[in-house]
PDB file of C-alpha atoms in Angstrom:
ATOM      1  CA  UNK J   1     113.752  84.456 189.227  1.00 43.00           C
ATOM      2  CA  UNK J   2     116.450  84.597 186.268  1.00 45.00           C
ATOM      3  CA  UNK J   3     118.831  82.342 188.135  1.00 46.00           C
ATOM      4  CA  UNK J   4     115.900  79.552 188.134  1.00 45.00           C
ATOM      5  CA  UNK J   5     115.641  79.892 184.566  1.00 44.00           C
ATOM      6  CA  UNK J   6     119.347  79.848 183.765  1.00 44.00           C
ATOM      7  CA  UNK J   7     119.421  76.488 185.451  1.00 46.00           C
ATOM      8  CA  UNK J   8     116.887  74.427 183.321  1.00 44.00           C
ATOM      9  CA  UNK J   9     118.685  71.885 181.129  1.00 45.00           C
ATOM     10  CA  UNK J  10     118.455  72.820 177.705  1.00 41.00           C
ATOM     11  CA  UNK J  11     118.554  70.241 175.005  1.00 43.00           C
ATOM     12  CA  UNK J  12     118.474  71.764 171.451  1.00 43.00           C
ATOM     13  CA  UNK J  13     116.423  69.565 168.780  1.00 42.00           C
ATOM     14  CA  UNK J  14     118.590  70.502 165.760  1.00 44.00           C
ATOM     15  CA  UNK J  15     122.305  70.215 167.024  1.00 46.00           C
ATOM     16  CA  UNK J  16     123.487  70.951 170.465  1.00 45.00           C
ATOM     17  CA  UNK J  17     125.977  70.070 172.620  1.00 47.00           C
ATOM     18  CA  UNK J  18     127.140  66.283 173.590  1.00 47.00           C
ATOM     19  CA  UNK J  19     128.883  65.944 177.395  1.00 45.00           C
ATOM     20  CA  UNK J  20     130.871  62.872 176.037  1.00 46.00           C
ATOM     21  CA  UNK J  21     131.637  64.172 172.665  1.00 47.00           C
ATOM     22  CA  UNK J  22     131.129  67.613 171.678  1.00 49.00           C
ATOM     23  CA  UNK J  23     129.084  69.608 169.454  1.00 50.00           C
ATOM     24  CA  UNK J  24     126.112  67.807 167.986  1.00 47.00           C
ATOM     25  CA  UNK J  25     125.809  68.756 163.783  1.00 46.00           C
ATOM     26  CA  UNK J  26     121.839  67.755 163.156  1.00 45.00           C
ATOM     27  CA  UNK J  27     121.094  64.640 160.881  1.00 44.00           C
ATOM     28  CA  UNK J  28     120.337  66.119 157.323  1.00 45.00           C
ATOM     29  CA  UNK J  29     118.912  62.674 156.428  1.00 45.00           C
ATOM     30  CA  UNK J  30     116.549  61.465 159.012  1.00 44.00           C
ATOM     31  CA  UNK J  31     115.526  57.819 158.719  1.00 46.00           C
ATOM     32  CA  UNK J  32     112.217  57.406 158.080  1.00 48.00           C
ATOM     33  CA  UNK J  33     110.115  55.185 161.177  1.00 47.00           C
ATOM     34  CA  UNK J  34     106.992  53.811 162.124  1.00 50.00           C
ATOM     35  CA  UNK J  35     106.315  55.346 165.956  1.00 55.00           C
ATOM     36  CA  UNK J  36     105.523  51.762 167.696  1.00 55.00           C
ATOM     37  CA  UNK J  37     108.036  53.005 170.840  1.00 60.00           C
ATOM     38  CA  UNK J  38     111.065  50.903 169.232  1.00 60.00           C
ATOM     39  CA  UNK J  39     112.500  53.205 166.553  1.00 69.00           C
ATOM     40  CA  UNK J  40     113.160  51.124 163.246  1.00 69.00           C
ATOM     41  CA  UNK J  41     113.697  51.688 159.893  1.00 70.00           C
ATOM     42  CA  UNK J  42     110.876  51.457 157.532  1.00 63.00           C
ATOM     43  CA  UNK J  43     110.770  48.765 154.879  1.00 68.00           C
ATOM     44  CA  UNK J  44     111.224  49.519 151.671  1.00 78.00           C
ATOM     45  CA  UNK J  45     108.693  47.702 150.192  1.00 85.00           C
ATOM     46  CA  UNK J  46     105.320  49.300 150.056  1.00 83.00           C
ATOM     47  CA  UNK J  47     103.794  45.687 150.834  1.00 86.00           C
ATOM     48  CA  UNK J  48     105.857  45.049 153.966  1.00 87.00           C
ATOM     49  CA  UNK J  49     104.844  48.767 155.173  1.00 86.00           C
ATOM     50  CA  UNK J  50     101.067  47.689 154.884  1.00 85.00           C
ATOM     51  CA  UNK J  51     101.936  44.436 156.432  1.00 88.00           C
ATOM     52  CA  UNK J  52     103.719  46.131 159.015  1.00 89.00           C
ATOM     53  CA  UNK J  53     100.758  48.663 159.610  1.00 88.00           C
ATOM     54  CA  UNK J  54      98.159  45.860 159.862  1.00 90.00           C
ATOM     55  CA  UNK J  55     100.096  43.749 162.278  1.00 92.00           C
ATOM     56  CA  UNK J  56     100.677  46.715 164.721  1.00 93.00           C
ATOM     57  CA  UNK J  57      96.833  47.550 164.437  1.00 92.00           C
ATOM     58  CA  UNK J  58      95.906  43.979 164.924  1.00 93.00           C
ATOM     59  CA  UNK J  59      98.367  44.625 167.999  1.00 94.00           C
ATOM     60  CA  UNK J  60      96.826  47.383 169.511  1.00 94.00           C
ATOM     61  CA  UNK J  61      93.072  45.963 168.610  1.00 93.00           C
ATOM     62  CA  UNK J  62      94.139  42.739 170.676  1.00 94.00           C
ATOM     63  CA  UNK J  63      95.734  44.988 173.762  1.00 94.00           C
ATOM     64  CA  UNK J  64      92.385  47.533 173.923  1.00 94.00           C
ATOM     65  CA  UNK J  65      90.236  44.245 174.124  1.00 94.00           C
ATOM     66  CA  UNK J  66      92.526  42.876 176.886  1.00 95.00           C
ATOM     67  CA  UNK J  67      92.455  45.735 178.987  1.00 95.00           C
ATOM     68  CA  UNK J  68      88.740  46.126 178.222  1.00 94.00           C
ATOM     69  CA  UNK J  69      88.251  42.981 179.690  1.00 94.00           C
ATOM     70  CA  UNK J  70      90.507  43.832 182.665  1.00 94.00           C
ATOM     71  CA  UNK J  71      88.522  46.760 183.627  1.00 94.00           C
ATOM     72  CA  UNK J  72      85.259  44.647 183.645  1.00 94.00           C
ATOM     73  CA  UNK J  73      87.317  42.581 186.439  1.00 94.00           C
ATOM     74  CA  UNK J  74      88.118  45.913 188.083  1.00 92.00           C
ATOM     75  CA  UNK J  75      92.188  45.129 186.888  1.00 94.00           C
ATOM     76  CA  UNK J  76      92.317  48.038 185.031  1.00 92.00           C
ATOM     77  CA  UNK J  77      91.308  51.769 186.070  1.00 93.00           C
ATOM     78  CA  UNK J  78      88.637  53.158 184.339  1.00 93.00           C
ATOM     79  CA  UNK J  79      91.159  55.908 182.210  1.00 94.00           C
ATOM     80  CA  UNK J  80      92.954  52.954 180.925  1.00 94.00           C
ATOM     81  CA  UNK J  81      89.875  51.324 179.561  1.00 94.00           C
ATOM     82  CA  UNK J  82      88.930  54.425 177.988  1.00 95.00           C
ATOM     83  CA  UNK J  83      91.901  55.099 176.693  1.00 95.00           C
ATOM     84  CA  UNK J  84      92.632  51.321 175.229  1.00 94.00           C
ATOM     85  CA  UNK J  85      88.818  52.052 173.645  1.00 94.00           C
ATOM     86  CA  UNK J  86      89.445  55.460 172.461  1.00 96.00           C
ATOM     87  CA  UNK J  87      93.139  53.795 170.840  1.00 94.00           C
ATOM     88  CA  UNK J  88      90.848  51.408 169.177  1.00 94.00           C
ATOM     89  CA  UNK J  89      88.393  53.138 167.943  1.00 95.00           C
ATOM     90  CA  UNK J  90      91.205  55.674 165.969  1.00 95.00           C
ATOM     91  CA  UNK J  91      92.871  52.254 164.723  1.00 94.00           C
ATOM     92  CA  UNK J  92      89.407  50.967 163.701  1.00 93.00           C
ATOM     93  CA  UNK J  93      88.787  54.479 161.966  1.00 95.00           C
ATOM     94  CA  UNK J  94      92.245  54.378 160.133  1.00 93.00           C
ATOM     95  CA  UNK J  95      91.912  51.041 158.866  1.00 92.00           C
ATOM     96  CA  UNK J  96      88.402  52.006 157.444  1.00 94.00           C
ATOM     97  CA  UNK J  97      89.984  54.939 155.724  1.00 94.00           C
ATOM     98  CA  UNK J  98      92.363  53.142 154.313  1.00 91.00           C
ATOM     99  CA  UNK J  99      90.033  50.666 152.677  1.00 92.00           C
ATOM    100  CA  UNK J 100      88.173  52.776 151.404  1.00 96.00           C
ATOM    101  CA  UNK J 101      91.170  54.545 149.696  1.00 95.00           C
ATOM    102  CA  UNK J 102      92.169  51.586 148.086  1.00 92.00           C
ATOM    103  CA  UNK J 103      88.265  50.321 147.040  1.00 96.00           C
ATOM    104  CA  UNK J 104      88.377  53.669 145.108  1.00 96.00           C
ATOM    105  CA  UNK J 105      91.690  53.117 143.782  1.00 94.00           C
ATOM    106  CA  UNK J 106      90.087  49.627 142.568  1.00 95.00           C
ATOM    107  CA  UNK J 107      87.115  50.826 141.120  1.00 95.00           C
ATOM    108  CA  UNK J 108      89.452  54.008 139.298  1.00 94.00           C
ATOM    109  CA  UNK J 109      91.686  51.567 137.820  1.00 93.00           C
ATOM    110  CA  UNK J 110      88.976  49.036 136.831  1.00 93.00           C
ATOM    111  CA  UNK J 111      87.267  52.132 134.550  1.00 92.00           C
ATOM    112  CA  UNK J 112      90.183  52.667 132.785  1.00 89.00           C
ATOM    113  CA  UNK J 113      90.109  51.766 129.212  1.00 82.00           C
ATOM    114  CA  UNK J 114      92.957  49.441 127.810  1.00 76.00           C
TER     115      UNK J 114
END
């Protein structure tokens, strides 16, 4: 039973070992990302991160309505329409969340006295 165990391949998160080079010293200053599968660095600019976060929900609002429309032609299982719906529905939610945030943010600034 132990030898099974020793044999699993262990790969630390902080540090480790490298079989090319060596010892692994963790990053102490991780690079911040947006998790679309291709890791990038994030803009700087707070407008270009918005810009960036619409475009990749427009993305995944235009791939759930694709595969949607597969499954009604039996191209797509139903799990994968549910799941393209259910990704949706979150991106739907965020976006509404984040509206709101910044109709409140309006409205706060706009009863500010000058």
């Amino acid at each position: 039973m132990l030898s099974s165990v020793s044999q699993i391949p262990f790969s630390p998160g902080l540090g480790g070992t490298n079989s090319v080079t060596g010892p692994v010293a963790p990053s102490l200053t991780p690079t911040p990302t947006i998790s679309t599968g291709v890791t990038e660095p994030l803009p700087t600019d707070f407008g270009a991160v918005l810009g960036q976060l619409a475009s990749d929900a427009i993305n995944t609002l235009k791939s759930s309505e694709a595969t949607a429309v597969a499954g009604v032609r039996g191209q797509a299982t139903t799990q994968q329409v549910v799941e393209a719906v259910l990704a949706a529905e979150q991106t739907l939610q965020a976006g509404i969340a984040v509206r709101d945030k910044v109709v409140s943010a309006y409205l706060e600034i706009s009863r500010m006295s000058i």
